[in-house]
Amino acid sequence: MHPTSLLGLLAFVAAASAMPTHKRSHTAHSSSSIQNLKNKIKYVVVLEMENRSFDNLLGGQTLKGLENPINNGPFCNPYNVTDDGQGIVCSQAKDMDSILDDPDHTVTGNNIEFYGTFTPDNDAISSGELTASQKGFVSEQLRMYDGTDVNRTKLAQEVINYYTEDQVPVLTSLVQNYITFNHWHSDLPGPTAPNRAYVLSGTSAGHGTNDDDFNSDKHGLTQRSIFQQLSETNRTWKNYITDPAEQMADALFFDWTYTSDNQGLAAPLPDFYTDAASGHLPDFSFVEPSCCGVGTNSMHPTGLISDGEGLIRDVYNALRASPVWNETLLLLTFDETGGFHDHVPPPLAPRPDNLTYTEKAPNGESYTFSFDRLGGRVPTLLISPWVGKGMVEQKGTNSDGETVSYSASSLLRTLGYLWDFDPFTPRVSGAASFDHLIQSTKRTDTPVSLPSPSPFSDSLGSESTQQQIR
Ligand SMILES: *[C@@H]1O[C@H](CO)[C@@H](O)[C@H](O)[C@H]1NC(C)=O
Ligand SMILES: *[C@@H]1O[C@H](CO)[C@@H](O)[C@H](O)[C@H]1NC(C)=O
Ligand SMILES: *[C@@H]1O[C@H](CO)[C@@H](O)[C@H](O)[C@H]1NC(C)=O
Ligand SMILES: *[C@@H]1O[C@H](CO)[C@@H](O)[C@H](O)[C@H]1NC(C)=O
Ligand SMILES: *[C@@H]1O[C@H](CO)[C@@H](O)[C@H](O)[C@H]1NC(C)=O
């Protein structure tokens, strides 16, 4: 037996004899928790989907402790955020498999969705005087797509309705069998590429939009990424991508990946399935869906929710059948909220660096963001035989012992403990870690496979349509 496993075993025996009837619980950031994490987890897989908020995708999950529309709602938005007289619309069960009208998810779009204005008062936000109302989602969807021939009810439902347990059977099974984070936010109230940069490097380096620096002819991000960190410490990684012909791997955002000649570590998704089956996964697997439209599986509008569920099921089933399942941790998360409604205001967070980003709002005003607060809540689950069944994790703690919401940077905070590296930025230093959620005993009741999703209707109106929705 390896000495560290022996220590882990002795610690476990000691704890078990002290508290015979309780599962041992760890404290985040503590050395015993970190040692337990190192003993149990050798492979980390991150599956990062696209553009869905917590209330939208997990809004119909009835598990106790989840804060969502079915448990705590309904939540309502005015049709017009500057004119309450135009009536309100409230969250209802059932959303469409494919959302045809992609909601606004720019920085200023998030502003109006959260604060009711494209240009909120930054000083009032950072001093705590101004909290988001989360009332502008419907109004912004109508501003984007309103016209004489549109169905305003349908537009509103697209952003404020939520999926039922029956509509998302794969997620429902995962929620019931593993850990769901109730307060996990994207790191930036803005779009995909900068949020993906946060997940991988703890900052977007001042980027607030999907600009040219993220493109394949630029590789314009020069900050340290998880990929560079792992390579330089002799750990292995692969960035598996669903659609290599259409899409550049996120690892190639980073200049380092390109100049160190590591492009080959961006591998097609079928390699993930064979690597899982043979037990030869790299230490770190970063799995990307195809993005973002008809026939893609990221859950991004207009791709089908049910196609996204198919990808999640396939990734889970492959890991569950893998010879290294007993040493694997899967984090299922989303890059950002995509402009879908969520009722929880995003909290303040440490600035990762001294950079700012300025964009012109749709009303012509200029808005400068200093990266001092998080984006909306995104669905995030922790999946492993070493985590609790059907658990809801509330807020976490940072290394100063303060209670804080989780964010995308919680991943790098925790991986730093697992693989011995320091936080890349103050945002990561200040993030809650989740090492303590790894238990000391392995579960034997994890589902061998997940249910198969099926496509459901895109119109929610008539009785006959509703019956098709299972
Ligand atoms: C996982 O299983 C393998 C093979 O049975 C074993 O060698 C290894 O110690 C196990 N790992 C953990 C963390 O239990
Ligand atoms: C909201 O109402 C104001 C004032 O009546 C109007 O100028 C604006 O266009 C409306 N916005 C939407 C999204 O309907
Ligand atoms: C990584 O491996 C190389 C070659 O074996 C070795 O020279 C180097 O010291 C190792 N680096 C670390 C951080 O372990
Ligand atoms: C930001 O600027 C301040 C003041 O110039 C400096 O003290 C601090 O170290 C900088 N922070 C980062 C993360 O660069
Ligand atoms: C508008 O959409 C709602 C909900 O999707 C539906 O019930 C209604 O029949 C639609 N109205 C028209 C005129 O199509």
Coordinates of C-alpha atoms and ligand atoms in Angstrom, one line a residue:
M1 CA 0.0 0.0 0.0
H2 CA 1.2 3.5 -0.8
P3 CA 2.1 5.5 2.4
T4 CA -0.4 8.2 1.7
S5 CA -3.2 5.6 1.3
L6 CA -2.1 4.1 4.6
L7 CA -2.4 7.5 6.3
G8 CA -5.8 8.0 4.8
L9 CA -6.9 4.6 6.0
L10 CA -5.6 5.2 9.5
A11 CA -7.3 8.6 9.6
F12 CA -10.5 7.1 8.4
V13 CA -10.4 4.3 10.9
A14 CA -9.7 6.8 13.7
A15 CA -12.6 9.0 12.6
A16 CA -14.9 6.1 12.0
S17 CA -14.3 4.8 15.5
A18 CA -14.9 8.2 17.0
M19 CA -18.2 8.7 15.1
P20 CA -19.4 5.3 14.3
T21 CA -22.8 6.3 13.0
H22 CA -21.9 9.4 10.9
K23 CA -20.1 9.8 7.7
R24 CA -16.9 11.7 8.3
S25 CA -17.3 15.3 7.2
H26 CA -14.4 17.5 6.1
T27 CA -13.7 21.2 6.3
A28 CA -12.9 23.0 3.1
H29 CA -9.3 24.0 2.6
S30 CA -8.1 21.9 5.6
S31 CA -5.1 19.7 5.2
S32 CA -7.1 16.5 6.1
S33 CA -9.7 17.4 3.5
I34 CA -7.0 18.0 0.9
Q35 CA -5.2 14.8 1.7
N36 CA -8.5 12.9 1.4
L37 CA -9.1 14.5 -2.0
K38 CA -5.6 13.5 -3.1
N39 CA -6.2 9.9 -1.9
K40 CA -9.4 9.4 -3.7
I41 CA -9.3 11.4 -6.9
K42 CA -6.8 10.9 -9.7
Y43 CA -8.9 11.9 -12.7
V44 CA -10.9 15.1 -13.1
V45 CA -13.3 15.5 -16.0
V46 CA -15.0 18.8 -16.7
L47 CA -17.9 18.9 -19.1
E48 CA -18.8 22.5 -19.8
M49 CA -22.1 23.1 -21.6
E50 CA -23.4 26.4 -22.9
N51 CA -25.7 29.3 -22.0
R52 CA -28.3 28.1 -19.4
S53 CA -29.2 29.5 -16.1
F54 CA -30.0 27.5 -12.9
D55 CA -33.6 28.6 -12.7
N56 CA -34.1 27.7 -16.4
L57 CA -32.6 24.3 -16.5
L58 CA -33.0 23.0 -12.9
G59 CA -36.1 25.1 -12.2
G60 CA -38.4 22.1 -12.1
Q61 CA -36.2 19.9 -9.8
T62 CA -38.2 19.2 -6.7
L63 CA -35.3 18.0 -4.5
K64 CA -35.6 19.7 -1.1
G65 CA -33.0 22.5 -0.5
L66 CA -32.7 23.6 -4.2
E67 CA -33.7 27.3 -4.5
N68 CA -35.6 27.4 -7.7
P69 CA -39.0 28.3 -9.2
I70 CA -40.8 25.0 -8.4
N71 CA -39.6 25.1 -4.7
N72 CA -39.6 28.9 -4.1
G73 CA -41.4 30.5 -7.0
P74 CA -43.0 31.6 -9.1
F75 CA -40.8 34.5 -10.0
C76 CA -42.1 37.3 -12.1
N77 CA -40.8 39.9 -14.5
P78 CA -42.6 42.9 -15.9
Y79 CA -43.1 42.8 -19.7
N80 CA -41.4 46.2 -19.7
V81 CA -38.7 46.8 -17.0
T82 CA -39.2 50.6 -17.2
D83 CA -43.0 50.5 -17.2
D84 CA -44.7 48.2 -14.7
G85 CA -48.1 49.2 -16.2
Q86 CA -47.5 46.8 -19.1
G87 CA -48.2 43.8 -16.9
I88 CA -46.1 40.9 -15.5
V89 CA -45.3 37.4 -16.5
C90 CA -44.3 34.6 -14.1
S91 CA -42.2 31.5 -14.3
Q92 CA -44.1 28.4 -15.3
A93 CA -43.3 24.7 -15.7
K94 CA -42.2 23.5 -19.2
D95 CA -39.9 25.2 -21.6
M96 CA -39.2 24.5 -25.3
D97 CA -36.7 21.9 -26.4
S98 CA -35.2 24.4 -28.8
I99 CA -35.2 28.1 -28.0
L100 CA -35.3 29.9 -31.3
D101 CA -34.6 33.4 -30.1
D102 CA -31.2 33.5 -28.4
P103 CA -31.5 35.8 -25.4
D104 CA -29.1 38.7 -24.9
H105 CA -26.0 37.7 -22.9
T106 CA -23.6 40.6 -23.5
V107 CA -22.2 42.4 -20.5
T108 CA -24.7 45.3 -20.9
G109 CA -27.5 42.7 -21.7
N110 CA -26.8 41.1 -18.4
N111 CA -26.9 44.5 -16.8
I112 CA -30.4 45.2 -18.0
E113 CA -31.5 41.7 -17.1
F114 CA -30.1 42.0 -13.6
Y115 CA -30.4 45.7 -12.8
G116 CA -33.1 47.0 -15.2
T117 CA -30.6 49.3 -16.9
F118 CA -27.8 48.9 -19.4
T119 CA -25.5 51.1 -17.4
P120 CA -26.0 50.5 -13.6
D121 CA -24.1 52.6 -11.1
N122 CA -20.9 50.6 -10.5
D123 CA -20.1 52.4 -7.3
A124 CA -23.5 51.7 -5.8
I125 CA -23.1 48.0 -6.8
S126 CA -19.6 47.7 -5.2
S127 CA -20.6 49.5 -2.0
G128 CA -23.6 47.1 -1.7
E129 CA -26.2 49.9 -2.0
L130 CA -27.5 48.5 -5.3
T131 CA -28.5 44.9 -5.5
A132 CA -29.8 43.3 -8.7
S133 CA -33.5 42.9 -9.0
Q134 CA -33.4 40.2 -11.7
K135 CA -36.5 41.7 -13.3
G136 CA -35.3 42.6 -16.8
F137 CA -35.0 39.3 -18.6
V138 CA -38.4 39.3 -20.3
S139 CA -38.2 43.0 -21.2
E140 CA -34.8 42.5 -22.8
Q141 CA -36.0 39.5 -24.8
L142 CA -38.9 41.6 -26.1
R143 CA -36.6 44.5 -26.9
M144 CA -34.4 42.1 -28.9
Y145 CA -37.1 40.2 -30.8
D146 CA -40.3 42.3 -30.6
G147 CA -42.1 43.1 -33.8
T148 CA -45.6 43.1 -35.2
D149 CA -45.8 39.4 -36.0
V150 CA -44.2 38.0 -32.9
N151 CA -45.9 36.1 -30.1
R152 CA -44.9 38.0 -26.9
T153 CA -46.1 35.3 -24.6
K154 CA -43.9 32.8 -26.3
L155 CA -40.9 35.2 -26.2
A156 CA -41.4 35.7 -22.5
Q157 CA -41.8 32.0 -21.8
E158 CA -38.5 31.3 -23.6
V159 CA -36.5 33.1 -21.0
I160 CA -38.7 32.8 -17.8
N161 CA -40.1 29.3 -18.0
Y162 CA -38.3 26.3 -16.6
Y163 CA -37.8 22.6 -17.6
T164 CA -39.7 20.0 -15.7
E165 CA -38.1 16.8 -14.2
D166 CA -39.7 14.8 -17.1
Q167 CA -38.3 17.1 -19.8
V168 CA -34.7 16.6 -18.5
P169 CA -34.5 13.0 -17.3
V170 CA -30.7 12.8 -17.4
L171 CA -30.2 15.9 -15.2
T172 CA -33.0 14.7 -12.9
S173 CA -31.2 11.5 -12.3
L174 CA -27.9 13.2 -11.7
V175 CA -29.6 15.7 -9.3
Q176 CA -31.1 12.8 -7.4
N177 CA -27.9 10.8 -7.3
Y178 CA -25.1 13.3 -6.8
I179 CA -24.4 16.8 -5.5
T180 CA -26.0 19.9 -7.0
F181 CA -24.5 23.3 -6.2
N182 CA -27.3 25.7 -5.2
H183 CA -25.1 28.8 -5.5
W184 CA -22.6 28.4 -8.4
H185 CA -22.2 31.5 -10.6
S186 CA -20.3 32.1 -13.8
D187 CA -17.4 34.4 -13.1
L188 CA -18.4 37.1 -15.6
P189 CA -21.9 38.5 -16.4
G190 CA -21.2 38.2 -20.1
P191 CA -20.7 35.7 -23.0
T192 CA -19.0 32.4 -23.6
A193 CA -15.4 32.8 -24.5
P194 CA -14.4 35.2 -21.6
N195 CA -16.3 32.9 -19.2
R196 CA -14.5 29.9 -20.5
A197 CA -11.2 31.7 -20.1
Y198 CA -12.1 32.2 -16.4
V199 CA -12.7 28.5 -15.9
L200 CA -9.3 27.7 -17.4
S201 CA -7.2 30.6 -16.1
G202 CA -9.0 32.5 -13.4
T203 CA -9.5 35.7 -15.5
S204 CA -10.6 36.7 -18.9
A205 CA -7.6 39.2 -19.0
G206 CA -9.9 42.1 -19.6
H207 CA -12.0 40.5 -22.3
G208 CA -15.8 41.0 -22.0
T209 CA -16.9 39.7 -25.4
N210 CA -16.1 36.9 -27.9
D211 CA -13.5 39.0 -29.7
D212 CA -10.7 38.1 -32.1
D213 CA -8.2 37.2 -29.5
F214 CA -10.1 34.0 -28.9
N215 CA -9.9 33.0 -32.6
S216 CA -7.8 30.4 -34.3
D217 CA -5.5 32.9 -36.0
K218 CA -4.8 34.7 -32.8
H219 CA -4.5 32.5 -29.8
G220 CA -4.4 35.8 -28.1
L221 CA -4.5 35.0 -24.3
T222 CA -1.1 35.2 -22.7
Q223 CA -2.0 34.4 -19.1
R224 CA -1.2 31.0 -17.4
S225 CA -3.8 28.4 -18.0
I226 CA -4.5 25.1 -16.3
F227 CA -3.1 23.4 -19.4
Q228 CA 0.3 25.1 -19.1
Q229 CA 0.3 24.5 -15.3
L230 CA -0.3 20.8 -15.7
S231 CA 2.2 20.3 -18.6
E232 CA 4.9 22.1 -16.6
T233 CA 4.4 19.8 -13.6
N234 CA 4.3 16.6 -15.7
R235 CA 0.6 16.0 -15.4
T236 CA -1.5 15.0 -18.4
W237 CA -4.5 16.7 -20.0
K238 CA -6.6 16.6 -23.0
N239 CA -9.2 19.0 -24.4
Y240 CA -11.8 16.8 -26.0
I241 CA -14.0 18.5 -28.6
T242 CA -17.2 17.3 -30.1
D243 CA -16.9 19.1 -33.4
P244 CA -13.2 19.6 -34.3
A245 CA -14.0 20.6 -37.9
E246 CA -16.2 23.5 -36.8
Q247 CA -14.7 24.5 -33.5
M248 CA -11.4 25.4 -32.1
A249 CA -10.6 23.9 -28.7
D250 CA -10.7 26.3 -25.7
A251 CA -7.1 25.2 -24.9
L252 CA -6.1 27.1 -28.1
F253 CA -7.3 30.4 -26.7
F254 CA -4.0 30.4 -25.0
D255 CA -0.8 31.4 -26.7
W256 CA 1.1 28.9 -24.6
T257 CA -0.8 25.9 -26.0
Y258 CA 0.1 27.0 -29.5
T259 CA 3.7 28.0 -29.1
S260 CA 4.5 25.0 -26.9
D261 CA 3.3 22.8 -29.7
N262 CA 0.5 21.2 -27.7
Q263 CA -2.2 21.6 -30.2
G264 CA -2.4 17.8 -30.4
L265 CA -3.8 17.6 -26.9
A266 CA -7.1 19.0 -28.4
A267 CA -8.6 15.6 -29.3
P268 CA -11.9 14.6 -30.9
L269 CA -14.7 13.4 -28.5
P270 CA -14.5 9.7 -29.7
D271 CA -11.0 9.6 -28.1
F272 CA -12.6 10.5 -24.8
Y273 CA -14.8 7.4 -25.0
T274 CA -12.0 5.1 -25.9
D275 CA -9.7 6.6 -23.2
A276 CA -12.4 6.2 -20.6
A277 CA -13.1 2.6 -21.7
S278 CA -9.4 1.6 -21.5
G279 CA -8.8 3.5 -18.2
H280 CA -6.2 5.7 -19.9
L281 CA -7.8 9.1 -19.2
P282 CA -5.4 12.0 -18.7
D283 CA -5.3 13.6 -15.2
F284 CA -7.5 16.4 -16.5
S285 CA -10.1 16.1 -19.2
F286 CA -11.9 19.1 -20.5
V287 CA -14.9 18.1 -22.6
E288 CA -16.6 20.6 -25.0
P289 CA -20.0 20.1 -26.6
S290 CA -20.6 21.2 -30.2
C291 CA -21.9 24.8 -30.3
C292 CA -24.3 26.5 -31.0
G293 CA -27.3 25.9 -33.2
V294 CA -29.4 23.4 -34.9
G295 CA -28.0 19.9 -34.5
T296 CA -25.5 20.8 -31.8
N297 CA -25.4 19.4 -28.3
S298 CA -24.3 22.2 -26.0
M299 CA -27.9 23.2 -25.0
H300 CA -27.2 26.6 -26.5
P301 CA -30.1 28.1 -28.5
T302 CA -31.2 26.7 -31.1
G303 CA -29.7 23.3 -30.3
L304 CA -32.0 20.9 -28.5
I305 CA -32.0 20.5 -24.8
S306 CA -32.6 16.8 -25.4
D307 CA -29.4 16.6 -27.6
G308 CA -27.5 18.2 -24.8
E309 CA -28.9 15.6 -22.3
G310 CA -27.7 12.9 -24.7
L311 CA -24.1 14.1 -24.5
I312 CA -24.3 14.4 -20.7
R313 CA -25.6 10.8 -20.5
D314 CA -22.9 9.5 -22.9
V315 CA -20.1 11.1 -20.9
Y316 CA -21.5 9.8 -17.6
N317 CA -22.1 6.3 -18.9
A318 CA -18.6 6.2 -20.3
L319 CA -17.0 7.2 -17.0
R320 CA -19.3 4.9 -14.9
A321 CA -18.2 1.9 -17.0
S322 CA -14.5 2.9 -16.9
P323 CA -12.0 0.9 -14.9
V324 CA -11.0 4.2 -13.3
W325 CA -14.5 5.3 -12.2
N326 CA -13.4 4.7 -8.6
E327 CA -10.8 7.5 -8.9
T328 CA -12.8 9.9 -11.0
L329 CA -14.5 13.2 -10.3
L330 CA -16.8 14.7 -13.0
L331 CA -17.8 18.3 -12.8
L332 CA -20.8 19.1 -15.0
T333 CA -21.2 22.9 -15.5
F334 CA -22.2 25.7 -17.8
D335 CA -20.2 28.6 -19.0
E336 CA -22.8 31.3 -18.5
T337 CA -26.5 31.9 -18.1
G338 CA -27.1 32.8 -21.7
G339 CA -29.7 35.5 -20.9
F340 CA -32.1 33.0 -19.3
H341 CA -33.9 34.2 -16.1
D342 CA -32.5 33.4 -12.7
H343 CA -33.8 35.0 -9.5
V344 CA -30.6 35.1 -7.4
P345 CA -28.6 38.4 -7.7
P346 CA -25.0 37.8 -8.5
P347 CA -22.6 38.6 -5.6
L348 CA -19.5 40.8 -5.6
A349 CA -16.2 39.0 -6.0
P350 CA -12.5 39.9 -5.9
R351 CA -11.1 41.5 -9.1
P352 CA -8.7 39.0 -10.8
D353 CA -6.5 41.8 -12.1
N354 CA -6.6 45.5 -12.7
L355 CA -8.1 45.4 -16.2
T356 CA -11.5 46.8 -17.3
Y357 CA -13.7 46.2 -20.3
T358 CA -15.8 48.8 -22.0
E359 CA -18.7 48.2 -24.5
K360 CA -21.4 50.3 -26.1
A361 CA -24.9 49.4 -24.9
P362 CA -27.8 49.0 -27.4
N363 CA -29.0 52.5 -26.3
G364 CA -25.6 54.0 -27.4
E365 CA -24.3 54.6 -23.9
S366 CA -20.8 53.4 -22.9
Y367 CA -20.4 51.0 -20.0
T368 CA -17.1 50.1 -18.3
F369 CA -17.0 46.9 -16.2
S370 CA -14.2 46.2 -13.7
F371 CA -14.8 42.5 -13.2
D372 CA -15.7 43.0 -9.5
R373 CA -18.8 40.8 -9.5
L374 CA -20.0 37.4 -10.7
G375 CA -22.5 36.5 -13.4
G376 CA -25.7 34.6 -12.9
R377 CA -26.2 31.2 -11.3
V378 CA -25.4 28.3 -13.6
P379 CA -26.3 24.6 -13.1
T380 CA -23.3 22.7 -11.7
L381 CA -23.1 19.2 -10.4
L382 CA -20.4 17.1 -8.7
I383 CA -20.4 13.5 -9.8
S384 CA -18.3 10.7 -8.4
P385 CA -18.7 7.5 -6.3
W386 CA -17.0 9.7 -3.5
V387 CA -19.8 12.3 -3.2
G388 CA -23.1 12.2 -1.4
K389 CA -26.4 11.0 -2.9
G390 CA -29.0 13.6 -3.8
M391 CA -27.2 16.3 -1.8
V392 CA -27.6 20.1 -2.2
E393 CA -24.5 22.1 -1.5
Q394 CA -25.4 25.6 -0.4
K395 CA -22.7 28.4 -0.3
G396 CA -19.1 27.5 0.3
T397 CA -16.2 29.0 2.3
N398 CA -13.1 30.8 1.0
S399 CA -9.7 30.2 2.6
D400 CA -10.4 33.1 5.0
G401 CA -13.3 31.2 6.4
E402 CA -15.9 33.6 4.9
T403 CA -19.2 32.2 3.5
V404 CA -19.2 32.9 -0.3
S405 CA -21.1 31.7 -3.3
Y406 CA -19.2 29.2 -5.5
S407 CA -18.1 30.3 -9.0
A408 CA -16.3 28.9 -11.9
S409 CA -13.0 29.8 -10.1
S410 CA -13.9 27.2 -7.4
L411 CA -12.7 24.6 -9.9
L412 CA -9.1 26.0 -10.1
R413 CA -9.2 26.7 -6.3
T414 CA -9.8 23.0 -5.8
L415 CA -7.5 21.6 -8.5
G416 CA -4.7 23.7 -7.0
Y417 CA -5.2 21.6 -3.8
L418 CA -5.3 18.4 -5.7
W419 CA -2.3 19.0 -7.9
D420 CA -0.2 21.4 -5.8
F421 CA -0.4 24.8 -7.5
D422 CA -1.1 28.3 -6.2
P423 CA -4.2 30.3 -7.3
F424 CA -3.5 32.0 -10.6
T425 CA -5.4 35.2 -9.7
P426 CA -7.0 36.9 -6.6
R427 CA -10.4 35.8 -8.0
V428 CA -9.2 32.2 -7.6
S429 CA -7.6 32.8 -4.2
G430 CA -10.9 34.2 -3.0
A431 CA -13.0 31.4 -4.4
A432 CA -14.8 28.7 -2.3
S433 CA -13.2 25.2 -2.8
F434 CA -15.1 22.0 -2.8
D435 CA -12.4 19.5 -1.6
H436 CA -14.5 18.8 1.5
L437 CA -17.3 17.3 -0.6
I438 CA -15.2 14.2 -1.3
Q439 CA -16.2 11.6 1.3
S440 CA -14.0 9.0 3.0
T441 CA -16.1 6.1 1.9
K442 CA -16.9 5.0 -1.6
R443 CA -20.6 4.6 -2.6
T444 CA -21.8 1.4 -4.2
D445 CA -25.2 2.6 -5.2
T446 CA -24.3 4.9 -8.1
P447 CA -26.5 4.4 -11.2
V448 CA -24.8 2.2 -13.9
S449 CA -26.4 4.3 -16.7
L450 CA -28.7 7.2 -17.1
P451 CA -32.1 7.3 -18.8
S452 CA -32.3 8.2 -22.5
P453 CA -33.7 11.7 -23.2
S454 CA -36.2 12.1 -26.1
P455 CA -37.0 15.3 -28.1
F456 CA -40.0 17.2 -26.9
S457 CA -42.3 19.8 -28.4
D458 CA -41.3 23.4 -29.0
S459 CA -44.8 24.8 -28.6
L460 CA -46.3 24.7 -25.1
G461 CA -49.8 25.9 -25.9
S462 CA -52.4 23.3 -26.7
E463 CA -53.5 20.3 -24.7
S464 CA -52.4 17.9 -27.4
T465 CA -48.9 19.4 -27.5
Q466 CA -48.6 19.1 -23.8
Q467 CA -49.4 15.4 -24.0
Q468 CA -46.5 14.9 -26.4
I469 CA -44.2 16.2 -23.7
R470 CA -44.4 13.0 -21.6
Ligands
LIG1 C1 -9.5 1.9 -7.6 O1 -9.5 0.5 -8.0 C2 -8.2 0.1 -8.3 C3 -8.3 -1.3 -8.9 O2 -9.2 -2.1 -8.2 C4 -7.3 0.1 -7.1 O3 -6.0 -0.3 -7.4 C5 -7.3 1.5 -6.5 O4 -6.6 1.6 -5.3 C6 -8.7 2.1 -6.3 N1 -8.6 3.5 -5.9 C7 -9.3 4.0 -4.9 C8 -9.1 5.5 -4.7 O5 -10.1 3.3 -4.2
LIG2 C1 -40.8 50.1 -22.4 O1 -41.6 51.2 -22.3 C2 -40.9 52.4 -22.7 C3 -41.8 53.6 -22.3 O2 -43.1 53.3 -22.6 C4 -40.6 52.3 -24.2 O3 -39.9 53.4 -24.6 C5 -39.8 51.0 -24.4 O4 -39.6 50.8 -25.8 C6 -40.5 49.8 -23.8 N1 -39.6 48.7 -23.9 C7 -40.0 47.5 -24.3 C8 -38.9 46.4 -24.3 O5 -41.1 47.3 -24.7
LIG3 C1 9.1 16.8 -15.2 O1 9.8 15.8 -15.9 C2 11.1 16.2 -16.4 C3 11.6 15.1 -17.3 O2 11.5 13.8 -16.6 C4 12.0 16.5 -15.2 O3 13.2 17.0 -15.6 C5 11.3 17.7 -14.4 O4 12.0 17.9 -13.2 C6 9.9 17.3 -14.0 N1 9.2 18.4 -13.4 C7 8.5 18.4 -12.3 C8 7.9 19.7 -11.9 O5 8.3 17.4 -11.7
LIG4 C1 -3.7 46.5 -9.0 O1 -3.3 47.8 -8.8 C2 -2.9 48.1 -7.4 C3 -2.6 49.6 -7.3 O2 -1.9 50.0 -8.4 C4 -1.8 47.2 -7.0 O3 -1.4 47.4 -5.7 C5 -2.2 45.7 -7.2 O4 -1.2 44.8 -6.9 C6 -2.7 45.4 -8.5 N1 -3.3 44.1 -8.6 C7 -3.1 43.2 -9.5 C8 -3.8 41.9 -9.3 O5 -2.3 43.4 -10.4
LIG5 C1 -48.6 32.4 -28.2 O1 -47.8 31.5 -27.5 C2 -48.5 30.9 -26.4 C3 -47.5 30.1 -25.6 O2 -46.6 29.5 -26.3 C4 -49.6 30.1 -27.0 O3 -50.4 29.5 -26.0 C5 -50.5 30.9 -27.9 O4 -51.5 30.1 -28.5 C6 -49.7 31.7 -28.9 N1 -50.6 32.7 -29.5 C7 -50.7 32.7 -30.8 C8 -51.7 33.8 -31.3 O5 -50.2 32.0 -31.6

